[in-house]
mmCIF file of C-alpha atoms in Angstrom:
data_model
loop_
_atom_site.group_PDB
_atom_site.id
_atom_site.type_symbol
_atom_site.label_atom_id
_atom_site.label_comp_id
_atom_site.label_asym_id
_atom_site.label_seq_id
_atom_site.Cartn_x
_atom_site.Cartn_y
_atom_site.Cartn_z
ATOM 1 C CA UNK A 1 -133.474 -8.000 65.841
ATOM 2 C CA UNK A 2 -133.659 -5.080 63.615
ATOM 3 C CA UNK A 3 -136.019 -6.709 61.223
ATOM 4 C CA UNK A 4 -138.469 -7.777 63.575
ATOM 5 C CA UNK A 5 -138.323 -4.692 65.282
ATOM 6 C CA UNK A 6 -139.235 -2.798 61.579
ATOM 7 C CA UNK A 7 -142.172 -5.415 61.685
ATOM 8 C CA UNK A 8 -143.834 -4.684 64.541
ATOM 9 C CA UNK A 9 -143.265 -1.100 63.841
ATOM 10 C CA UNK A 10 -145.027 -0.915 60.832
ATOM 11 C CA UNK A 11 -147.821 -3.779 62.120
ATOM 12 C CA UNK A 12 -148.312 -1.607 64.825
ATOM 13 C CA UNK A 13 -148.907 1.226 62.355
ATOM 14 C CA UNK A 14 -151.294 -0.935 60.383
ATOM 15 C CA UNK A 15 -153.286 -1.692 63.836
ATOM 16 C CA UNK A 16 -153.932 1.755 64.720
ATOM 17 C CA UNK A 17 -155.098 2.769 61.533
ATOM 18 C CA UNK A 18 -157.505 0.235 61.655
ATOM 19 C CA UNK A 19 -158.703 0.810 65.034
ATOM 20 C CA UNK A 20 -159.154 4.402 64.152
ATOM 21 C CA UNK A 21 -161.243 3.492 60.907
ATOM 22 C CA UNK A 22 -163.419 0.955 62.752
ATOM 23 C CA UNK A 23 -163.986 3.923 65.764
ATOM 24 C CA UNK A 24 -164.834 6.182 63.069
ATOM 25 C CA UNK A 25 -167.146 3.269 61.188
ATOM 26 C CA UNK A 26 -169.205 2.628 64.692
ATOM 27 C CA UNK A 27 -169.689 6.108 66.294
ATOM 28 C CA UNK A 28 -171.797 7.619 64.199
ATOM 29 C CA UNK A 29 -173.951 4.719 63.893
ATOM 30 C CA UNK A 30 -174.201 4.549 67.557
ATOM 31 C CA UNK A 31 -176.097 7.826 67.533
ATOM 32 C CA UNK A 32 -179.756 8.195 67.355
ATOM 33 C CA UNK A 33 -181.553 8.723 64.183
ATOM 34 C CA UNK A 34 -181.222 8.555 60.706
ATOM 35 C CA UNK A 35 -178.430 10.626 58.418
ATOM 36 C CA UNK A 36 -180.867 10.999 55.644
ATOM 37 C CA UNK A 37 -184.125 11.646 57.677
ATOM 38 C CA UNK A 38 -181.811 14.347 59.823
ATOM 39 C CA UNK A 39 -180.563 16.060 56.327
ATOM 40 C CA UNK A 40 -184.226 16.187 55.332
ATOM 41 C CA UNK A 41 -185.266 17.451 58.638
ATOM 42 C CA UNK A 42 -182.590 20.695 57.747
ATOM 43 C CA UNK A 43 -184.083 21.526 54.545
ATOM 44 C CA UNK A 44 -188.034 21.422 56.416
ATOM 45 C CA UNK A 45 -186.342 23.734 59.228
ATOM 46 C CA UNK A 46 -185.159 26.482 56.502
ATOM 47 C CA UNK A 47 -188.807 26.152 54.980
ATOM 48 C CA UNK A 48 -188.165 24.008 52.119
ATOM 49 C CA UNK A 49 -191.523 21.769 50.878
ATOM 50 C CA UNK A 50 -190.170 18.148 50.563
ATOM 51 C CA UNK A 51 -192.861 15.955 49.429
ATOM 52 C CA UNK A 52 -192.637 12.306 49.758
ATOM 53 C CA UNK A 53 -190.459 12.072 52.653
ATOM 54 C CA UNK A 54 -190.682 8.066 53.433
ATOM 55 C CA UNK A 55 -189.735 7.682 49.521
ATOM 56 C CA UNK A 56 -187.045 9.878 49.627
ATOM 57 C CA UNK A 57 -185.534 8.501 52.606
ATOM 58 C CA UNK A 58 -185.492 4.952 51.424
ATOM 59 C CA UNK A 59 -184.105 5.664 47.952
ATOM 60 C CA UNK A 60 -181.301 7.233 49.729
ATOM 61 C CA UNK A 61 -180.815 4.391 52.355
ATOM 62 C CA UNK A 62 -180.620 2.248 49.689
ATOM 63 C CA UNK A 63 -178.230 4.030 46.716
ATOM 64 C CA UNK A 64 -175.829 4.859 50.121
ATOM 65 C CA UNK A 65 -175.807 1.156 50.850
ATOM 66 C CA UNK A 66 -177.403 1.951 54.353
ATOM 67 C CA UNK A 67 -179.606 -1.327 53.987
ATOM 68 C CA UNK A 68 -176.955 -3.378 53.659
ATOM 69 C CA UNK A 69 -175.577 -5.385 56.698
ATOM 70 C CA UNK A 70 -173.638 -3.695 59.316
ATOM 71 C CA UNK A 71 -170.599 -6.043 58.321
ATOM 72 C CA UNK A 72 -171.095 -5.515 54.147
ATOM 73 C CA UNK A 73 -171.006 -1.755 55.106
ATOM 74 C CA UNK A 74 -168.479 -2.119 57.400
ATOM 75 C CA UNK A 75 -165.842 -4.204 54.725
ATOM 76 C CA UNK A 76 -167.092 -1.470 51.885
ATOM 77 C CA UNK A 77 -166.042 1.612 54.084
ATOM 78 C CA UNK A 78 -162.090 -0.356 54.822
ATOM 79 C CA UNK A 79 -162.002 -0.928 51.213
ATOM 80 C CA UNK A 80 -162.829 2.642 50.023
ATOM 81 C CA UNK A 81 -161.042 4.246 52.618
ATOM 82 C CA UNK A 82 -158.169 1.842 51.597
ATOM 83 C CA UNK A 83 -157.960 3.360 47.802
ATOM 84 C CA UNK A 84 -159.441 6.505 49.248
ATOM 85 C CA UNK A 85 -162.743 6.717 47.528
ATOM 86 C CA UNK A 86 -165.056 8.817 49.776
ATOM 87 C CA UNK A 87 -167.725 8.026 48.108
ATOM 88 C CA UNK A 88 -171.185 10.487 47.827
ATOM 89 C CA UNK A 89 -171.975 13.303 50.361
ATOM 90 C CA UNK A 90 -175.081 12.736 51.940
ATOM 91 C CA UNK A 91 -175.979 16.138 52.505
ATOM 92 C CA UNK A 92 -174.238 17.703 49.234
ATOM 93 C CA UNK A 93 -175.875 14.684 47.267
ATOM 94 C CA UNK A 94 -174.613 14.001 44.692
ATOM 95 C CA UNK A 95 -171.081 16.095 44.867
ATOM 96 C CA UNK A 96 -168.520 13.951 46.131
ATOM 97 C CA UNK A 97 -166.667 13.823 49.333
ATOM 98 C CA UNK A 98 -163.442 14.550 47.741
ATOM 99 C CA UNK A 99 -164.576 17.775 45.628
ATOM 100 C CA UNK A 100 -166.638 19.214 49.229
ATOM 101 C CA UNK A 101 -163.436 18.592 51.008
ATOM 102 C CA UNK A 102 -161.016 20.613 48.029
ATOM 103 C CA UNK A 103 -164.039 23.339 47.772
ATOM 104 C CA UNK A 104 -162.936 23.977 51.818
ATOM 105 C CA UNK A 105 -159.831 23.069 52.352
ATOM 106 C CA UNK A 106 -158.109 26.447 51.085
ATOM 107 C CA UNK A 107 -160.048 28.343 53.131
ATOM 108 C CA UNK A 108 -159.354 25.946 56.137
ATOM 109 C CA UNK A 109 -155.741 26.476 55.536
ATOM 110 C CA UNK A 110 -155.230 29.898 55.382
ATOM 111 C CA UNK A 111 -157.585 30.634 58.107
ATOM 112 C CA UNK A 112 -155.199 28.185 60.550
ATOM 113 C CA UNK A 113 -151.839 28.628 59.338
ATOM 114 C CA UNK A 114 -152.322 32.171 59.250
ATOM 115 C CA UNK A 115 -153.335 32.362 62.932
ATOM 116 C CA UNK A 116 -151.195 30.017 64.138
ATOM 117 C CA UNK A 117 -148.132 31.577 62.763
ATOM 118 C CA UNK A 118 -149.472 35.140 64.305
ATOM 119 C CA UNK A 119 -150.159 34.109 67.366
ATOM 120 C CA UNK A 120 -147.481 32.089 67.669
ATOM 121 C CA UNK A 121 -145.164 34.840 66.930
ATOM 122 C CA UNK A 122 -147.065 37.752 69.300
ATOM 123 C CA UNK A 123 -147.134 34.758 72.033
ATOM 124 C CA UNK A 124 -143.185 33.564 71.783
ATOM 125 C CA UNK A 125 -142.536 37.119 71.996
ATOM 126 C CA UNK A 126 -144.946 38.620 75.240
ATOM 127 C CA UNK A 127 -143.920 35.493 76.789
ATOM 128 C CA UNK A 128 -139.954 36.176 76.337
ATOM 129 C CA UNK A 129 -140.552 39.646 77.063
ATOM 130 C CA UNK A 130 -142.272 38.546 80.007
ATOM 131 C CA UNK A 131 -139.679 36.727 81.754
ATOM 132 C CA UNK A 132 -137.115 38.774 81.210
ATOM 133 C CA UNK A 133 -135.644 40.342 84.254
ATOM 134 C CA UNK A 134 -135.080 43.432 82.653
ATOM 135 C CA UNK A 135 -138.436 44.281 80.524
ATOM 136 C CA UNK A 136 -140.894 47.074 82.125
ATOM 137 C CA UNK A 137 -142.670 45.590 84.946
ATOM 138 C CA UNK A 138 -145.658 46.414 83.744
ATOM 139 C CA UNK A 139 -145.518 43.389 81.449
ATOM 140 C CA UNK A 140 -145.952 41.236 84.403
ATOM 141 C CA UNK A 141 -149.727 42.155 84.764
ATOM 142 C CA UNK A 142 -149.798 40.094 81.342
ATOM 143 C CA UNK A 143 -149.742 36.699 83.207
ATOM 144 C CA UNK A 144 -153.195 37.283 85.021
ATOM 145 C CA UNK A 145 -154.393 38.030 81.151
ATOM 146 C CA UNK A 146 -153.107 35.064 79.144
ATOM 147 C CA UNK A 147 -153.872 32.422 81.193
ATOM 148 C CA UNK A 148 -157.509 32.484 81.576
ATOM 149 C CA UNK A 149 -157.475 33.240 77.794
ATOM 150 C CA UNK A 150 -155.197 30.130 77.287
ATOM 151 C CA UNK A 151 -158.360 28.245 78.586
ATOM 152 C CA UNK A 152 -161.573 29.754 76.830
ATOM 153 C CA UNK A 153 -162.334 27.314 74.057
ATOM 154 C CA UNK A 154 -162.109 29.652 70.759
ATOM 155 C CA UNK A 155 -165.958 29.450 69.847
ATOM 156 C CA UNK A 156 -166.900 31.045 72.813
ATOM 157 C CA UNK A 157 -164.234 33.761 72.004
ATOM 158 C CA UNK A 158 -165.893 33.645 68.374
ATOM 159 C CA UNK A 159 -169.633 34.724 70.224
ATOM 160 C CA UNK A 160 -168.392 37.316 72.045
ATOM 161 C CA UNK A 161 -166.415 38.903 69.108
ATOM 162 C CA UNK A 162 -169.233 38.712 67.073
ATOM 163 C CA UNK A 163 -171.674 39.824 69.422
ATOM 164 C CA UNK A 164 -169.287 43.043 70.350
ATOM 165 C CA UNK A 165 -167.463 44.176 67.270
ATOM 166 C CA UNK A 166 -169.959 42.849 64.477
ATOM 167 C CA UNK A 167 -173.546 43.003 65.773
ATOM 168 C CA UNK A 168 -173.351 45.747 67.937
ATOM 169 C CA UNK A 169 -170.812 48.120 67.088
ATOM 170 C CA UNK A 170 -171.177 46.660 63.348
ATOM 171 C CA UNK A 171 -167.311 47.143 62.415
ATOM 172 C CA UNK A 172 -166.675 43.536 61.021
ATOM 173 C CA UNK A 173 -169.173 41.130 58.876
ATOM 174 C CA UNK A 174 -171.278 38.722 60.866
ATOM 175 C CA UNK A 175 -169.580 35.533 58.606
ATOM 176 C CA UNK A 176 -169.150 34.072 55.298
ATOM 177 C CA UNK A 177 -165.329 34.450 53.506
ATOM 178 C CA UNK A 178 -166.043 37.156 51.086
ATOM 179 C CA UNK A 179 -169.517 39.266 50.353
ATOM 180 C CA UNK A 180 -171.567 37.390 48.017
ATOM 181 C CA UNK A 181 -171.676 40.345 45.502
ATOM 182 C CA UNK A 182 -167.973 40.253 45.322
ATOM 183 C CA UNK A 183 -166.341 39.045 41.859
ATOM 184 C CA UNK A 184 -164.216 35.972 42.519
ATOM 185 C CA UNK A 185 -161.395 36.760 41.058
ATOM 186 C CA UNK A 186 -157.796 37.508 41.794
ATOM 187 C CA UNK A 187 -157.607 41.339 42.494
ATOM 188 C CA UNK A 188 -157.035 44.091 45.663
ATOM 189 C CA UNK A 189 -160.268 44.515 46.689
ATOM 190 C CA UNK A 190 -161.323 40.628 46.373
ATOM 191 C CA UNK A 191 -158.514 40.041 48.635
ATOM 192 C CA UNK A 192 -158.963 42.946 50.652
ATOM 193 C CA UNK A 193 -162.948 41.713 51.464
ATOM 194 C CA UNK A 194 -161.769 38.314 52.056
ATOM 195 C CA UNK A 195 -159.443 39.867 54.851
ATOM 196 C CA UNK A 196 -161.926 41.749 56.243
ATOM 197 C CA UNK A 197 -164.442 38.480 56.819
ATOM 198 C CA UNK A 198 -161.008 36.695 57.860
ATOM 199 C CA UNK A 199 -160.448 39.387 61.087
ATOM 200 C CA UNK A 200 -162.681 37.956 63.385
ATOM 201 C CA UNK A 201 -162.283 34.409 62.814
ATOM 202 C CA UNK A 202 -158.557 34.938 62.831
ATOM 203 C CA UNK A 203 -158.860 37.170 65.946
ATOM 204 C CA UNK A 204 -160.863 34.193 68.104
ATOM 205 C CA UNK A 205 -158.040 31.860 67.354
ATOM 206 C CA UNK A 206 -155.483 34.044 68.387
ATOM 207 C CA UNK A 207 -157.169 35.157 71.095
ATOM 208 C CA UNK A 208 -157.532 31.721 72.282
ATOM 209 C CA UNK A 209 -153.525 30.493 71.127
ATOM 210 C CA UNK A 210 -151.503 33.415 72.378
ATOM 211 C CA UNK A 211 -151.953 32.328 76.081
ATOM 212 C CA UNK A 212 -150.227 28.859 75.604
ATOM 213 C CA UNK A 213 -147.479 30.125 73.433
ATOM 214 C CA UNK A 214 -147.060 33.237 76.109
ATOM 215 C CA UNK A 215 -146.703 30.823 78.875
ATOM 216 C CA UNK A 216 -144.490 27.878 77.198
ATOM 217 C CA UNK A 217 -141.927 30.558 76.200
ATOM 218 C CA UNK A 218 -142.101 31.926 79.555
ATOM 219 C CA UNK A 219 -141.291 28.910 80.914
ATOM 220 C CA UNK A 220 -138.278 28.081 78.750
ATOM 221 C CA UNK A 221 -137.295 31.781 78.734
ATOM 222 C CA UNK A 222 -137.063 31.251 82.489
ATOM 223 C CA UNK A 223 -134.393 28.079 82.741
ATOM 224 C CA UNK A 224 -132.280 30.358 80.038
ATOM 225 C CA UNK A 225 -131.977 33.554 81.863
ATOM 226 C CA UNK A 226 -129.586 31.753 84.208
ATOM 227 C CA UNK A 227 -127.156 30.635 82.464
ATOM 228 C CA UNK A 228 -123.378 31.494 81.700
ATOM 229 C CA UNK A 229 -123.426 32.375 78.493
ATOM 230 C CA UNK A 230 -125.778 35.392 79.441
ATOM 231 C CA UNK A 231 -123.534 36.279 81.656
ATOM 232 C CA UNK A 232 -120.859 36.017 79.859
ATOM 233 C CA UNK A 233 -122.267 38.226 77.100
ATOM 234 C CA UNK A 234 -123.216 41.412 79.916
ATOM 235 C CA UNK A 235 -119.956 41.152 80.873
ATOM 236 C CA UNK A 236 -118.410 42.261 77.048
ATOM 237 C CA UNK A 237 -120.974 44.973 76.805
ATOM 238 C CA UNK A 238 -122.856 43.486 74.868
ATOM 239 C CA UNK A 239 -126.452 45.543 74.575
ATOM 240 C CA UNK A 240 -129.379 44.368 76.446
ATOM 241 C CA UNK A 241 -131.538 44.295 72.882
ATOM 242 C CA UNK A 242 -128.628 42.094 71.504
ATOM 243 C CA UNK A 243 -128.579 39.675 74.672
ATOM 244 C CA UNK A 244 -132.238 38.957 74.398
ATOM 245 C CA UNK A 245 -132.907 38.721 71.263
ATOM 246 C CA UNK A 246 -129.331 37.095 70.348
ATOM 247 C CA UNK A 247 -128.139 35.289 73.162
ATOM 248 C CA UNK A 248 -131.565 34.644 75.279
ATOM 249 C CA UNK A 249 -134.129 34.145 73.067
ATOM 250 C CA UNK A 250 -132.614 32.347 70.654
ATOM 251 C CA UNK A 251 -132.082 29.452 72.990
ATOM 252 C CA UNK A 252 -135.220 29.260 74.037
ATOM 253 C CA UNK A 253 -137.148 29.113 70.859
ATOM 254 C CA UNK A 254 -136.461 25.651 70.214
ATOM 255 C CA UNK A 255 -139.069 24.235 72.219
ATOM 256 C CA UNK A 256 -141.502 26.608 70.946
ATOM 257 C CA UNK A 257 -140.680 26.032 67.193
ATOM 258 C CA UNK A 258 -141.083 22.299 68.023
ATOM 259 C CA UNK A 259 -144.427 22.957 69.721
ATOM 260 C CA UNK A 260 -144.986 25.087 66.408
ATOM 261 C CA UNK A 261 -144.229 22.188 64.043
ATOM 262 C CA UNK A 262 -146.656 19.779 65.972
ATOM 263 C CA UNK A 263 -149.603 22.427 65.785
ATOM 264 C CA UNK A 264 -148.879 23.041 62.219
ATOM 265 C CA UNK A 265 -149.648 19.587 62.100
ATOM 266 C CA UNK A 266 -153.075 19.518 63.095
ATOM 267 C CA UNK A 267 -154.204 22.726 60.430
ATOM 268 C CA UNK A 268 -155.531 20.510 58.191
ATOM 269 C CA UNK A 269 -158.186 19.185 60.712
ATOM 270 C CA UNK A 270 -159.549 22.537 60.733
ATOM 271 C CA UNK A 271 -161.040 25.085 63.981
ATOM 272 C CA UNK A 272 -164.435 23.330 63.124
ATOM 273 C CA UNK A 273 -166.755 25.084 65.269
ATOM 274 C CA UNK A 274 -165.032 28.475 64.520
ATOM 275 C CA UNK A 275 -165.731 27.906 60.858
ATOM 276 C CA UNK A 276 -169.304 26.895 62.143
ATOM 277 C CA UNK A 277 -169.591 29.802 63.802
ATOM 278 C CA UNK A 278 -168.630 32.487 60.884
#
């Protein structure tokens, strides 16, 4: 029972990744146009002269295999994604996938694990502090706040913030990770300009994540404050700092620190469109 169990486990596993690679095979080719003709059509927008056009295109097609039948270029892409051989970039021709994806992935990283950890920590906390029958009642007005930001997508938080505290009152730079006539190199004010770029992009992110940690430790924060134990610990005199963060908190965290885990998860994938954006 045990074995067969482990085997459709594991062919299960084996499905899924193929499903996903054959979804990820047939979108794009569902869309409309051409992947060469449409990175051509980029470099005529920014004012580039590309001669030859028709040429270029169909040397391309053919060195990325795009002539090929559908079902040669589909068995080509399982076996390279199989040994994990990205192959080419089309429009970084002729760096590799591989290298593109090392050049960003840093960046990617810190941008997302940074802001998840920060607003994961300011949001576990508001939303503790929130529920908590004996924290200023001011902090209530907080709910109206972090809910509708829970819901705006973080691009449209990254507009506004660029619109408000980099184009018009000019306080932060419009995008880009560090200024271009900065040395790269390992020293306090390379990291101190890469900071600086990192403020708004971090900000939109947090902006857009404190809401939904706010309101899931509210939540669990809420089923806690009933309990015994609470009690118990008012009744030995125990401060009220000591009870919530101690006693209170504590408890509920675990949910949240799950919740934390499974979004630390997805960093690698990247805030595409914020990145985009800056």
């Amino acid at each position: 029972m045990k074995t067969s169990y482990l085997v459709r486990r594991i062919g299960m596993f084996f499905a899924v990744i193929i499903v996903a690679a054959t979804l990820n095979f047939a979108i794009p080719r569902l869309a409309p146009g051409d992947p060469i003709g449409a990175v051509l059509e980029v470099l005529i927008s920014r004012g580039q002269a590309v001669d030859g056009v028709e040429s270029i295109i169909s040397s391309y097609r053919e060195r990325f295999g795009l002539n090929d039948p559908i079902a040669t270029q589909y068995l080509r892409y399982i076996t390279n994604s199989l040994t994990l051989d990205l192959g080419y970039s089309v429009t970084f021709f002729p760096q590799k996938v591989e290298d593109t994806l090392m050049d960003a992935l840093p960046w990617t990283i810190g941008l997302l694990a940074v802001s998840t950890l920060i607003a994961f920590g300011l949001g576990t906390f508001l939303g503790a502090l929130v529920a908590w029958p004996r924290a200023p009642r001011a902090l209530q007005g907080l709910i109206p706040l972090l809910m509708p930001l829970s819901a705006v997508p973080y691009y449209l938080l990254a507009l506004i913030l660029i619109y408000v505290l980099a184009f018009t009152l000019k306080i932060f730079p419009l995008g880009g990770a560090y200024t271009s006539a900065t040395k790269a190199e390992f020293s306090v004010g390379y990291v101190l300009d890469i900071i600086n770029h990192a403020v708004l992009p971090a900000l939109s992110i947090v902006l857009a994540q404190v809401g939904f940690w706010a309101l899931g430790m509210r939540g669990t924060m809420v089923t806690v404050v009933g309990e015994d134990y609470l009690a118990l610990a008012e009744a030995k005199g125990l401060s009220n700092r000591r009870i919530f963060f101690s006693y209170a908190m504590r408890n509920a965290l675990l949910p949240q620190v799950t919740s934390l885990a499974i979004a630390l998860g997805g960093v690698v994938s990247g805030s595409v469109l914020v990145e985009v954006v800056f």
